[in-house]
mmCIF file of C-alpha atoms and ligand atoms in Angstrom:
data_model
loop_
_atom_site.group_PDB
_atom_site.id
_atom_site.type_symbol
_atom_site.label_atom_id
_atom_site.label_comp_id
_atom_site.label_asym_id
_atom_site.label_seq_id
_atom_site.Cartn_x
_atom_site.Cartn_y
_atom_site.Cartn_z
ATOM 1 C CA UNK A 1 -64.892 96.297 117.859
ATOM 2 C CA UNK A 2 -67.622 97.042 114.861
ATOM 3 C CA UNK A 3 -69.952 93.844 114.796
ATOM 4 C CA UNK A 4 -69.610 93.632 110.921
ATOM 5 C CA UNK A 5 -66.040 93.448 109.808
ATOM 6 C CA UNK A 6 -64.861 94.827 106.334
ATOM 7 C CA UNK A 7 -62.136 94.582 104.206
ATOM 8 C CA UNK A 8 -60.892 94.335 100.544
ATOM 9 C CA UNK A 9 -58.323 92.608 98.751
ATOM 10 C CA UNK A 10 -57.759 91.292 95.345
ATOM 11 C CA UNK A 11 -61.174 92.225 94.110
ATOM 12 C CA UNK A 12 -63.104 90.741 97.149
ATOM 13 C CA UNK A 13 -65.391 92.372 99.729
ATOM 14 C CA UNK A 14 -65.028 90.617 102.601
ATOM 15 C CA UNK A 15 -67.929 90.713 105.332
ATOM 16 C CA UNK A 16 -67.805 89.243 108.558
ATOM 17 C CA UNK A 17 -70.146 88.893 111.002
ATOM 18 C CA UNK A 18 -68.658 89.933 114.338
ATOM 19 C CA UNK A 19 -70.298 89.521 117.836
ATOM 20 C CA UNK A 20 -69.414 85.794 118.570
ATOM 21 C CA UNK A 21 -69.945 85.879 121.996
ATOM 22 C CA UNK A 22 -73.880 85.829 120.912
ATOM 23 C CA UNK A 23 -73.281 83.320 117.922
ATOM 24 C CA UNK A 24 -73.576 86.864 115.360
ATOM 25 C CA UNK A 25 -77.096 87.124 116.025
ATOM 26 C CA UNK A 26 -78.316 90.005 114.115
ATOM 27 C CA UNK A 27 -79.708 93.084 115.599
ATOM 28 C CA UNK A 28 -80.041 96.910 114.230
ATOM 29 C CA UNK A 29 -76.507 97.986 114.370
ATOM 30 C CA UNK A 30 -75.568 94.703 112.642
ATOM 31 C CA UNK A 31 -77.990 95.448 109.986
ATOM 32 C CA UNK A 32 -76.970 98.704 109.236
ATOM 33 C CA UNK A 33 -73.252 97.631 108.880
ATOM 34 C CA UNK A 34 -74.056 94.780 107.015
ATOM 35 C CA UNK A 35 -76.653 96.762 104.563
ATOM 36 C CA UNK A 36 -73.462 99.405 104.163
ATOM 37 C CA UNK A 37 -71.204 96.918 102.852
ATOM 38 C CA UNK A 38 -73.725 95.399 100.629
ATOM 39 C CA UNK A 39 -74.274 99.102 99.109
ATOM 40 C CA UNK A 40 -70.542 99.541 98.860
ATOM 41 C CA UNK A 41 -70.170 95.940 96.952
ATOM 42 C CA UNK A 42 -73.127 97.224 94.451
ATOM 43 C CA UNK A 43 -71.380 100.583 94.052
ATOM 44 C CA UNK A 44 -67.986 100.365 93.731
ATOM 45 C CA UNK A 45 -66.560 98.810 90.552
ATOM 46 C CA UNK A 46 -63.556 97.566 91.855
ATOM 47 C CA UNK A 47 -65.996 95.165 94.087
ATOM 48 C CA UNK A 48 -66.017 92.091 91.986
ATOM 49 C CA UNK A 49 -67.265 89.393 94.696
ATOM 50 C CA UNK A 50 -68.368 89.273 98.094
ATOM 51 C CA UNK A 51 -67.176 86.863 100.727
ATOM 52 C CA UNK A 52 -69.959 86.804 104.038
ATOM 53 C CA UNK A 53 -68.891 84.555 106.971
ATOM 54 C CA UNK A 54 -69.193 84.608 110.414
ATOM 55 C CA UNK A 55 -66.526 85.226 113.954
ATOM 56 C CA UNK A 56 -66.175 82.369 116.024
ATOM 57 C CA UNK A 57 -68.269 79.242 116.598
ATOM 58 C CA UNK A 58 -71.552 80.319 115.077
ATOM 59 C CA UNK A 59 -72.408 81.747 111.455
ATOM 60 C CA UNK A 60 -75.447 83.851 112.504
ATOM 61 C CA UNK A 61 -77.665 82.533 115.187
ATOM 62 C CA UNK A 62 -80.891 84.841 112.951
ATOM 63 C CA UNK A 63 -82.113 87.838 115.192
ATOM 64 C CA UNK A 64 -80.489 89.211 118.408
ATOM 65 C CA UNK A 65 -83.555 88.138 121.274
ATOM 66 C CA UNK A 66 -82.121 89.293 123.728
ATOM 67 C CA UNK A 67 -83.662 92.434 122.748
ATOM 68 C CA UNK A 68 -87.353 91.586 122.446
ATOM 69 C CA UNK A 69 -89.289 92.027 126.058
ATOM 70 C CA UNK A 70 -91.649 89.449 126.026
ATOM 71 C CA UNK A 71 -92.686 90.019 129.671
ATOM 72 C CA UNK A 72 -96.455 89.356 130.652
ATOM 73 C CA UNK A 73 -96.869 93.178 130.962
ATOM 74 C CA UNK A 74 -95.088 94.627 127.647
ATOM 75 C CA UNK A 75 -96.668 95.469 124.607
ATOM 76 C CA UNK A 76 -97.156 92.944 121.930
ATOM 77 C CA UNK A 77 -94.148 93.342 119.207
ATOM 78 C CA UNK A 78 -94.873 94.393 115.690
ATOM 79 C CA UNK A 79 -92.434 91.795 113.813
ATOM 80 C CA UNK A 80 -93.468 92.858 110.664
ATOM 81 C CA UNK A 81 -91.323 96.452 111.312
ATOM 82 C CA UNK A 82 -88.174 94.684 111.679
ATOM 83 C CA UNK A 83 -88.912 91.992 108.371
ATOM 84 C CA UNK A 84 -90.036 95.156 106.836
ATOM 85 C CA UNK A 85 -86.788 97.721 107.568
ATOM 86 C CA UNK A 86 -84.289 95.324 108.075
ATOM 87 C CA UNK A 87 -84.947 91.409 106.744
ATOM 88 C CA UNK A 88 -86.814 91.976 103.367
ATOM 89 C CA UNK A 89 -84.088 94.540 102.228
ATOM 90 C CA UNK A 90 -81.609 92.585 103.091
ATOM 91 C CA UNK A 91 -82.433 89.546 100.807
ATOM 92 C CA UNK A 92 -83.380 91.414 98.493
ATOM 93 C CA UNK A 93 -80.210 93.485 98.039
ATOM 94 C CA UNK A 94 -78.822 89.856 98.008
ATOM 95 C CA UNK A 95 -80.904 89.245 95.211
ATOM 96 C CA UNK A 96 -80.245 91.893 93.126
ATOM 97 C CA UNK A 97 -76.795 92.559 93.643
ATOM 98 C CA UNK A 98 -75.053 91.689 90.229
ATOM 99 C CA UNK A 99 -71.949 90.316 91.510
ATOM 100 C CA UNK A 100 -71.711 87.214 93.171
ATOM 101 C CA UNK A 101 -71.767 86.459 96.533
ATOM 102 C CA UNK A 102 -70.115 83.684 98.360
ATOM 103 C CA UNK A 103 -71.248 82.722 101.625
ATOM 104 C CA UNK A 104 -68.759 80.604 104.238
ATOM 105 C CA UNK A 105 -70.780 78.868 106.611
ATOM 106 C CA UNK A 106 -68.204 78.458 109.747
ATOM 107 C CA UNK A 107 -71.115 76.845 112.565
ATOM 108 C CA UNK A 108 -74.627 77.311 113.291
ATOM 109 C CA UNK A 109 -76.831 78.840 111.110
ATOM 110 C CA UNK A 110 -79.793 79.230 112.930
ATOM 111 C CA UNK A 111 -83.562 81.033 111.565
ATOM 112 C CA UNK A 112 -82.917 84.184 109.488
ATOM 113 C CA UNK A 113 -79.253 83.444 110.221
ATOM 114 C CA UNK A 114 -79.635 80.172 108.206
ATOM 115 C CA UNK A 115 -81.974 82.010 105.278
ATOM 116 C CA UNK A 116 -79.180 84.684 105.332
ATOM 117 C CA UNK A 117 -76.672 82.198 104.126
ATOM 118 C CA UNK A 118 -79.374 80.538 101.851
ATOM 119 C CA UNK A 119 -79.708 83.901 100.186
ATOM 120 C CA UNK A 120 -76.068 83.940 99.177
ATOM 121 C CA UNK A 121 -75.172 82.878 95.331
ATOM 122 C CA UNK A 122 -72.740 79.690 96.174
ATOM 123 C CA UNK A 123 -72.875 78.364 100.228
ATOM 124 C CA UNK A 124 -70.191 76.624 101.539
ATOM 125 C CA UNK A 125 -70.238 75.180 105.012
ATOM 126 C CA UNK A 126 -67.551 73.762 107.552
ATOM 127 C CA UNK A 127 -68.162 70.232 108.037
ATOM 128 C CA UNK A 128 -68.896 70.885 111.830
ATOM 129 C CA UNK A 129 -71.506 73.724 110.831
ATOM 130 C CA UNK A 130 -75.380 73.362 110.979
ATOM 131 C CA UNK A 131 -78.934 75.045 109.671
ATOM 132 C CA UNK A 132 -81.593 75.180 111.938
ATOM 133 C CA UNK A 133 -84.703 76.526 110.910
ATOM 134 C CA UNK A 134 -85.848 77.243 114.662
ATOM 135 C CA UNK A 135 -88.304 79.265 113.506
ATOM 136 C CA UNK A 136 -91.181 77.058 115.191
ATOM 137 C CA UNK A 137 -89.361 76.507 118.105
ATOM 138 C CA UNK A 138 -90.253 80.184 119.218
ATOM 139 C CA UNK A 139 -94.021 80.190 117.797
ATOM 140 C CA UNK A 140 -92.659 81.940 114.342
ATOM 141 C CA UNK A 141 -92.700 81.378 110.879
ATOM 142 C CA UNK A 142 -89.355 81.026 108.737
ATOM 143 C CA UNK A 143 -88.775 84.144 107.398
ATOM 144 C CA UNK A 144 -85.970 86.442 105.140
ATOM 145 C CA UNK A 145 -86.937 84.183 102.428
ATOM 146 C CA UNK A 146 -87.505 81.132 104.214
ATOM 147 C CA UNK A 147 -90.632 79.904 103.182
ATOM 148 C CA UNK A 148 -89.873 80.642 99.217
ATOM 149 C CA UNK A 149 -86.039 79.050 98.795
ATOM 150 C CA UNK A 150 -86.375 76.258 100.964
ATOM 151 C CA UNK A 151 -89.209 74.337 99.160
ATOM 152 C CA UNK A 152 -87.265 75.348 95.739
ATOM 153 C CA UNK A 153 -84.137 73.645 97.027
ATOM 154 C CA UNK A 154 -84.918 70.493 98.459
ATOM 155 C CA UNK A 155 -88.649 70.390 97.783
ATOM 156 C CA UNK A 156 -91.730 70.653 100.027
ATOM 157 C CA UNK A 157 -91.531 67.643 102.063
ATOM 158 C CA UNK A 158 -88.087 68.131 103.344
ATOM 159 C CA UNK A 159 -88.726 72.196 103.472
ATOM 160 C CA UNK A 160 -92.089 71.166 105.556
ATOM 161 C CA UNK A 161 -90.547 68.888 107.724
ATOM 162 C CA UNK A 162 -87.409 71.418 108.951
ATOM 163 C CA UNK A 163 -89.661 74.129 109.017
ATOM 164 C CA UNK A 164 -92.423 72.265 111.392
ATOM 165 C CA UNK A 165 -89.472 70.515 113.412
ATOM 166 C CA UNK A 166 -86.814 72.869 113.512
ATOM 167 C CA UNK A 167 -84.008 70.403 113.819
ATOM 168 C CA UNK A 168 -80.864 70.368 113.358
ATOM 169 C CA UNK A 169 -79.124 69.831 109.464
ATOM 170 C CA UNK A 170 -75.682 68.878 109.126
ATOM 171 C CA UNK A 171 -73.590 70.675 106.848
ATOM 172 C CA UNK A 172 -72.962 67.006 105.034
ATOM 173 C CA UNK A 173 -76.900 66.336 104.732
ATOM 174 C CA UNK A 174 -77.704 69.838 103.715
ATOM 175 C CA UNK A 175 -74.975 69.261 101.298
ATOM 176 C CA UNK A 176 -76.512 66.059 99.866
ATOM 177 C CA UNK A 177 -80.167 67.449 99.642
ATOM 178 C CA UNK A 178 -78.585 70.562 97.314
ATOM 179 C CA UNK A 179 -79.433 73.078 100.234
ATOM 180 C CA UNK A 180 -75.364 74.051 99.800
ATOM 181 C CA UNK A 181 -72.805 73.733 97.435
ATOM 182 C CA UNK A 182 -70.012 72.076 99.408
ATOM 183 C CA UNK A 183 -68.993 70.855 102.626
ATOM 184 C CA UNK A 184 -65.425 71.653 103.415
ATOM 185 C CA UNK A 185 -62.965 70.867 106.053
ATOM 186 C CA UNK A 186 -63.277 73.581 109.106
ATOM 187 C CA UNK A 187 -59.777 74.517 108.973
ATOM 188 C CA UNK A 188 -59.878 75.295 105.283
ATOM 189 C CA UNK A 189 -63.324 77.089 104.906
ATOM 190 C CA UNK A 190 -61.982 80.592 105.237
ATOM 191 C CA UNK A 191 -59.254 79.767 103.148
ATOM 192 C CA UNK A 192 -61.623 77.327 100.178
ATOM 193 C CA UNK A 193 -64.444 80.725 100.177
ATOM 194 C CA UNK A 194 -61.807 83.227 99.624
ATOM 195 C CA UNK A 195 -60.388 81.279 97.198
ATOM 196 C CA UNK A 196 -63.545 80.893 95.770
ATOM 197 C CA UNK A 197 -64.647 84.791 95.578
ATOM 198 C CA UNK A 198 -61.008 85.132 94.232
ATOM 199 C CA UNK A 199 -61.747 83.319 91.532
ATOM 200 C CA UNK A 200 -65.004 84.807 90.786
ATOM 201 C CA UNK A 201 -63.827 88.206 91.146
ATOM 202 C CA UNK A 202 -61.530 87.680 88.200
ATOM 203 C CA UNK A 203 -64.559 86.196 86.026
ATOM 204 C CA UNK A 204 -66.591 88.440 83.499
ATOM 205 C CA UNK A 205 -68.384 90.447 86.225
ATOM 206 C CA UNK A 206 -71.366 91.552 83.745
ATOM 207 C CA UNK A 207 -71.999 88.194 82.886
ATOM 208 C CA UNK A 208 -72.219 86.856 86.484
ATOM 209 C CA UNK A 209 -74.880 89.674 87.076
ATOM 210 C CA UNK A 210 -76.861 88.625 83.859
ATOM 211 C CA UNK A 211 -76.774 84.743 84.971
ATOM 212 C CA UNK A 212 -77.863 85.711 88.372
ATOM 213 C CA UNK A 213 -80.941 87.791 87.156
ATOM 214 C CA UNK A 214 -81.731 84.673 84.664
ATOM 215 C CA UNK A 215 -81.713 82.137 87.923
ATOM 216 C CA UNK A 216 -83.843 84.088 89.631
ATOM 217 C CA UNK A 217 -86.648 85.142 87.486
ATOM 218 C CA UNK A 218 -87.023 81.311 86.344
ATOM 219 C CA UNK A 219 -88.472 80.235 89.396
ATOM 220 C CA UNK A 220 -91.412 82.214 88.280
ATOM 221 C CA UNK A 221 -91.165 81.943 84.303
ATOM 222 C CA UNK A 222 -92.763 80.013 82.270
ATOM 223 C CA UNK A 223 -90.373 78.044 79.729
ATOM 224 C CA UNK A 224 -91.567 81.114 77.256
ATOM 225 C CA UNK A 225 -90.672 83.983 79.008
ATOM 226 C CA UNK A 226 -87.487 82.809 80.122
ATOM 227 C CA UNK A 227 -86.473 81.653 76.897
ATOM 228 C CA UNK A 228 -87.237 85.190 75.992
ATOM 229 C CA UNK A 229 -85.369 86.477 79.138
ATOM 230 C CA UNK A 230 -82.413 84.546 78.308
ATOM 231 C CA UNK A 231 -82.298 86.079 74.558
ATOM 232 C CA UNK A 232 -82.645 89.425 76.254
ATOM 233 C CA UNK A 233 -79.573 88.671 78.767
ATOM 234 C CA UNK A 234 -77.562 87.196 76.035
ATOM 235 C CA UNK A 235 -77.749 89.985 74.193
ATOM 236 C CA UNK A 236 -76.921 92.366 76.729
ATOM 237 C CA UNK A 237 -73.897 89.879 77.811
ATOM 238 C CA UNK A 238 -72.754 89.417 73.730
ATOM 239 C CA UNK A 239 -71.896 93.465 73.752
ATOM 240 C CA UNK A 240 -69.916 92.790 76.793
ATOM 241 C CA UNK A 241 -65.763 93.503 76.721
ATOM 242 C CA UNK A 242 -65.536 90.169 78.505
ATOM 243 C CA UNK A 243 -67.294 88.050 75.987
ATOM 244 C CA UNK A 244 -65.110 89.671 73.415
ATOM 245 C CA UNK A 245 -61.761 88.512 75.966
ATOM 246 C CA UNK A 246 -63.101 85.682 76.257
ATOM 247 C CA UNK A 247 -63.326 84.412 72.594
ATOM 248 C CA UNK A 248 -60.278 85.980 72.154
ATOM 249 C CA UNK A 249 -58.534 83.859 74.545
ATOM 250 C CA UNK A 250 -60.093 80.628 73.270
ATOM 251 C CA UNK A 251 -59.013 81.514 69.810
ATOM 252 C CA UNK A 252 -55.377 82.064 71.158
ATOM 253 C CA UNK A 253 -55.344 79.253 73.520
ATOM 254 C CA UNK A 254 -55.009 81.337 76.702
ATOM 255 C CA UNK A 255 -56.938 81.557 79.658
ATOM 256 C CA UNK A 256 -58.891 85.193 79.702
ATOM 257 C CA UNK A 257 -58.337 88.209 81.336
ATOM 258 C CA UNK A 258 -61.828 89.320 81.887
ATOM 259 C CA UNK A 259 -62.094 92.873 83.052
ATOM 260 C CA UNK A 260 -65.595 92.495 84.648
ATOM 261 C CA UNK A 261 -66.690 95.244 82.203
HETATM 262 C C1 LIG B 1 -78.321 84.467 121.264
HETATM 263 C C2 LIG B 1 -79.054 84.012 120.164
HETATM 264 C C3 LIG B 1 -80.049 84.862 119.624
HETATM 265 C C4 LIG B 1 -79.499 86.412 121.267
HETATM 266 C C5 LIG B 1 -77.667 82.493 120.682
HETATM 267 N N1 LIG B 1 -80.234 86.056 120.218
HETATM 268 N N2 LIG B 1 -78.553 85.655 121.815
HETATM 269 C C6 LIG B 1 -86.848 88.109 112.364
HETATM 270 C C7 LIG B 1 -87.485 89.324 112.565
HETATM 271 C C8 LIG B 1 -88.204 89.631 113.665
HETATM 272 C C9 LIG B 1 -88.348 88.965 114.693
HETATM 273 C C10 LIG B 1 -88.055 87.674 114.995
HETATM 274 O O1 LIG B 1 -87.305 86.858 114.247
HETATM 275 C C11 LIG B 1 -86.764 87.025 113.075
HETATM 276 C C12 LIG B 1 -86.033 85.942 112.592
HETATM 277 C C13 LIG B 1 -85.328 84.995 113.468
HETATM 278 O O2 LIG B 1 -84.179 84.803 113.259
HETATM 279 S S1 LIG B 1 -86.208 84.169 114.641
HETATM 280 C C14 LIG B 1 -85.059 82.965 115.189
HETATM 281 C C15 LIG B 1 -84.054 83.525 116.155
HETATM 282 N N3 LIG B 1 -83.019 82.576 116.493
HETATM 283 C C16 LIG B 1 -83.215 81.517 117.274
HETATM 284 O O3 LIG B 1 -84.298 81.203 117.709
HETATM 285 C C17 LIG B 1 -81.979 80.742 117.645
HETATM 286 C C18 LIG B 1 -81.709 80.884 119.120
HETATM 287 N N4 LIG B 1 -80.458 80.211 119.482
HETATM 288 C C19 LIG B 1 -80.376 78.892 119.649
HETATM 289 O O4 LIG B 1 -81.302 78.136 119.478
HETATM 290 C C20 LIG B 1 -79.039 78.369 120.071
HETATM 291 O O5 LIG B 1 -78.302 79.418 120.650
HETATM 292 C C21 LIG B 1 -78.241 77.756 118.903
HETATM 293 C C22 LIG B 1 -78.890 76.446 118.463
HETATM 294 C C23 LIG B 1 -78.146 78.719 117.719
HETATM 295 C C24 LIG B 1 -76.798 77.456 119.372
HETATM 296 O O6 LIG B 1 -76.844 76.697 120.554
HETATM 297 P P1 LIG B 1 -75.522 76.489 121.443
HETATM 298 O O7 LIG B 1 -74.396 76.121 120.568
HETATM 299 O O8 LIG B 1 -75.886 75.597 122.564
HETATM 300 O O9 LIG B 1 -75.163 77.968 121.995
HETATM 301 P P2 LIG B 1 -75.902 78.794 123.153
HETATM 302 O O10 LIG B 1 -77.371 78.603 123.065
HETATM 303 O O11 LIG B 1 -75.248 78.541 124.437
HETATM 304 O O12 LIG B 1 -75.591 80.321 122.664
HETATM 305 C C25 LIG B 1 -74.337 80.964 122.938
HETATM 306 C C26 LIG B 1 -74.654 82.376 123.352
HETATM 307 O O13 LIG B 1 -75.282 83.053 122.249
HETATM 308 C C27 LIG B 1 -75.646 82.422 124.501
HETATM 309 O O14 LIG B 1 -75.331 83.558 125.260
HETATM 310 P P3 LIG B 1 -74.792 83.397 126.784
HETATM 311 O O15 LIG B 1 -74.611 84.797 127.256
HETATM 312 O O16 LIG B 1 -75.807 82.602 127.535
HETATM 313 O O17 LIG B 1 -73.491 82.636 126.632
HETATM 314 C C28 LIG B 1 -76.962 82.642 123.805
HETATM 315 O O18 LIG B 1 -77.928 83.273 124.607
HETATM 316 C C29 LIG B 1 -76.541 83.550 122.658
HETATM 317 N N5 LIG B 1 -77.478 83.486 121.554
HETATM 318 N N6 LIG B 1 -78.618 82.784 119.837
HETATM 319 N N7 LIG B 1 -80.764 84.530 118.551
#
């Protein structure tokens, strides 16, 4: 069985992490697969969302170490290679991919596995899951994007206090600190994120890349240049078949039928 599961339906890429018996931790082979379908999703125009969750108990429990010798006589590790080749890419293709991205948070999200989710557009989480950013529990820092979206979600003291601690965050309290978008029922969190990337994968496609390249640059805009951004985007999303659709619709009282084009 591949250890990233892919399939497509109804406009929807759906990824799935797949070697529960280690909670999905991530190692090489994962990241290849996983980096695949994210190409695929960017490519193909029939991709309109993606849907990531994980197999079994655990989201992603961050990088596979079981595969790190830490023995008193190996060589010290260079974990910059792996941020480097694998991590950094990865949220970064997140990032840039302009078509939104749903993530489906089924149990533990633990270090890069819980900044992996956190990279997603719109994070949903079982009520049973958890984020851990366990980080400092093995001498590291938080990293795939750690140490930037967590203060910009919840702010510095909270983001200080689960990176230093590493504890344990319910799905509920992330949920109420605006770490997540919703907490939903276990049994219907496959089910709520599907329908969710359903949805979005019949929105206007174009426009859902423009308002995710506008959310992310304003983090480091001043008021100025993203009100000069936003101009630029609107532009771009005014010559758009889908903004035509969807004035169109309004005009006739129907609901649109955006093309994503
Ligand atoms: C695992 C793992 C795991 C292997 C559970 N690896 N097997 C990036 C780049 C470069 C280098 C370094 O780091 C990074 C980023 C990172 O992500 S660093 C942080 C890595 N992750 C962690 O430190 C989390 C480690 N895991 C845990 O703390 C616990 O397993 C959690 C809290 C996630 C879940 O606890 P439990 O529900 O009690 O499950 P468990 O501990 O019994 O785990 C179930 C199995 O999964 C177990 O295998 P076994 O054969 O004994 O049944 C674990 O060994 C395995 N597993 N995480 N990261």
């Amino acid at each position: 069985m591949l250890p990233v599961l892919v399939s497509f339906d109804s406009g929807v890429l759906q990824v799935t992490l797949n070697r529960p018996e280690k909670l999905n931790a991530l190692n090489p082979e994962m990241h290849k697969l996983l980096r695949q379908a994210l190409e695929r999703a960017a490519e193909e125009r029939e991709v309109r969302a993606v849907l990531l969750s994980g197999a079994g108990r655990g989201f992603c429990a961050g990088q596979d170490l079981s595969e790190r010798d830490v023995s008193p006589g190996a060589a010290p590790i260079d974990l910059s290679v792996s941020l480097g080749s694998y991590y950094n890419p990865l949220v970064r293709r997140l990032r840039e991919l302009p078509k939104p991205v749903v993530c489906a948070v089924n149990g533990v999200a633990a270090g890069a596995g819980a900044n992996l989710a956190l990279a997603c557009d719109i994070v949903l989480a079982g009520r049973s899951a958890f984020f851990i950013q366990s980080f400092s529990r093995i001498g590291l820092v938080p990293d795939a994007g750690g140490t930037w979206i967590l203060p910009r979600l919840v702010g510095k003291a909270r983001a200080m206090a689960l990176a230093l601690l590493g504890e344990k965050l319910s799905a509920e309290q992330a949920a109420e600190w605006g770490l997540i978008w919703k907490v939903v029922d276990d049994e219907a969190l496959l089910s709520q994120g599907m329908e969710l990337a359903k949805q979005l994968a019949e929105g206007p496609t174009r426009g859902y890349g423009l308002i995710k390249k506008a959310m992310h640059a304003s983090s480091g805009n001043s008021l100025d240049a993203q009100l000069d951004l936003e101009r630029d985007l609107q532009r771009e999303a005014g010559y758009s078949e889908d903004y035509r659709e969807g004035v169109t619709a309004f005009k006739e009282k129907r609901p649109p039928r955006f093309k994503g084009k």
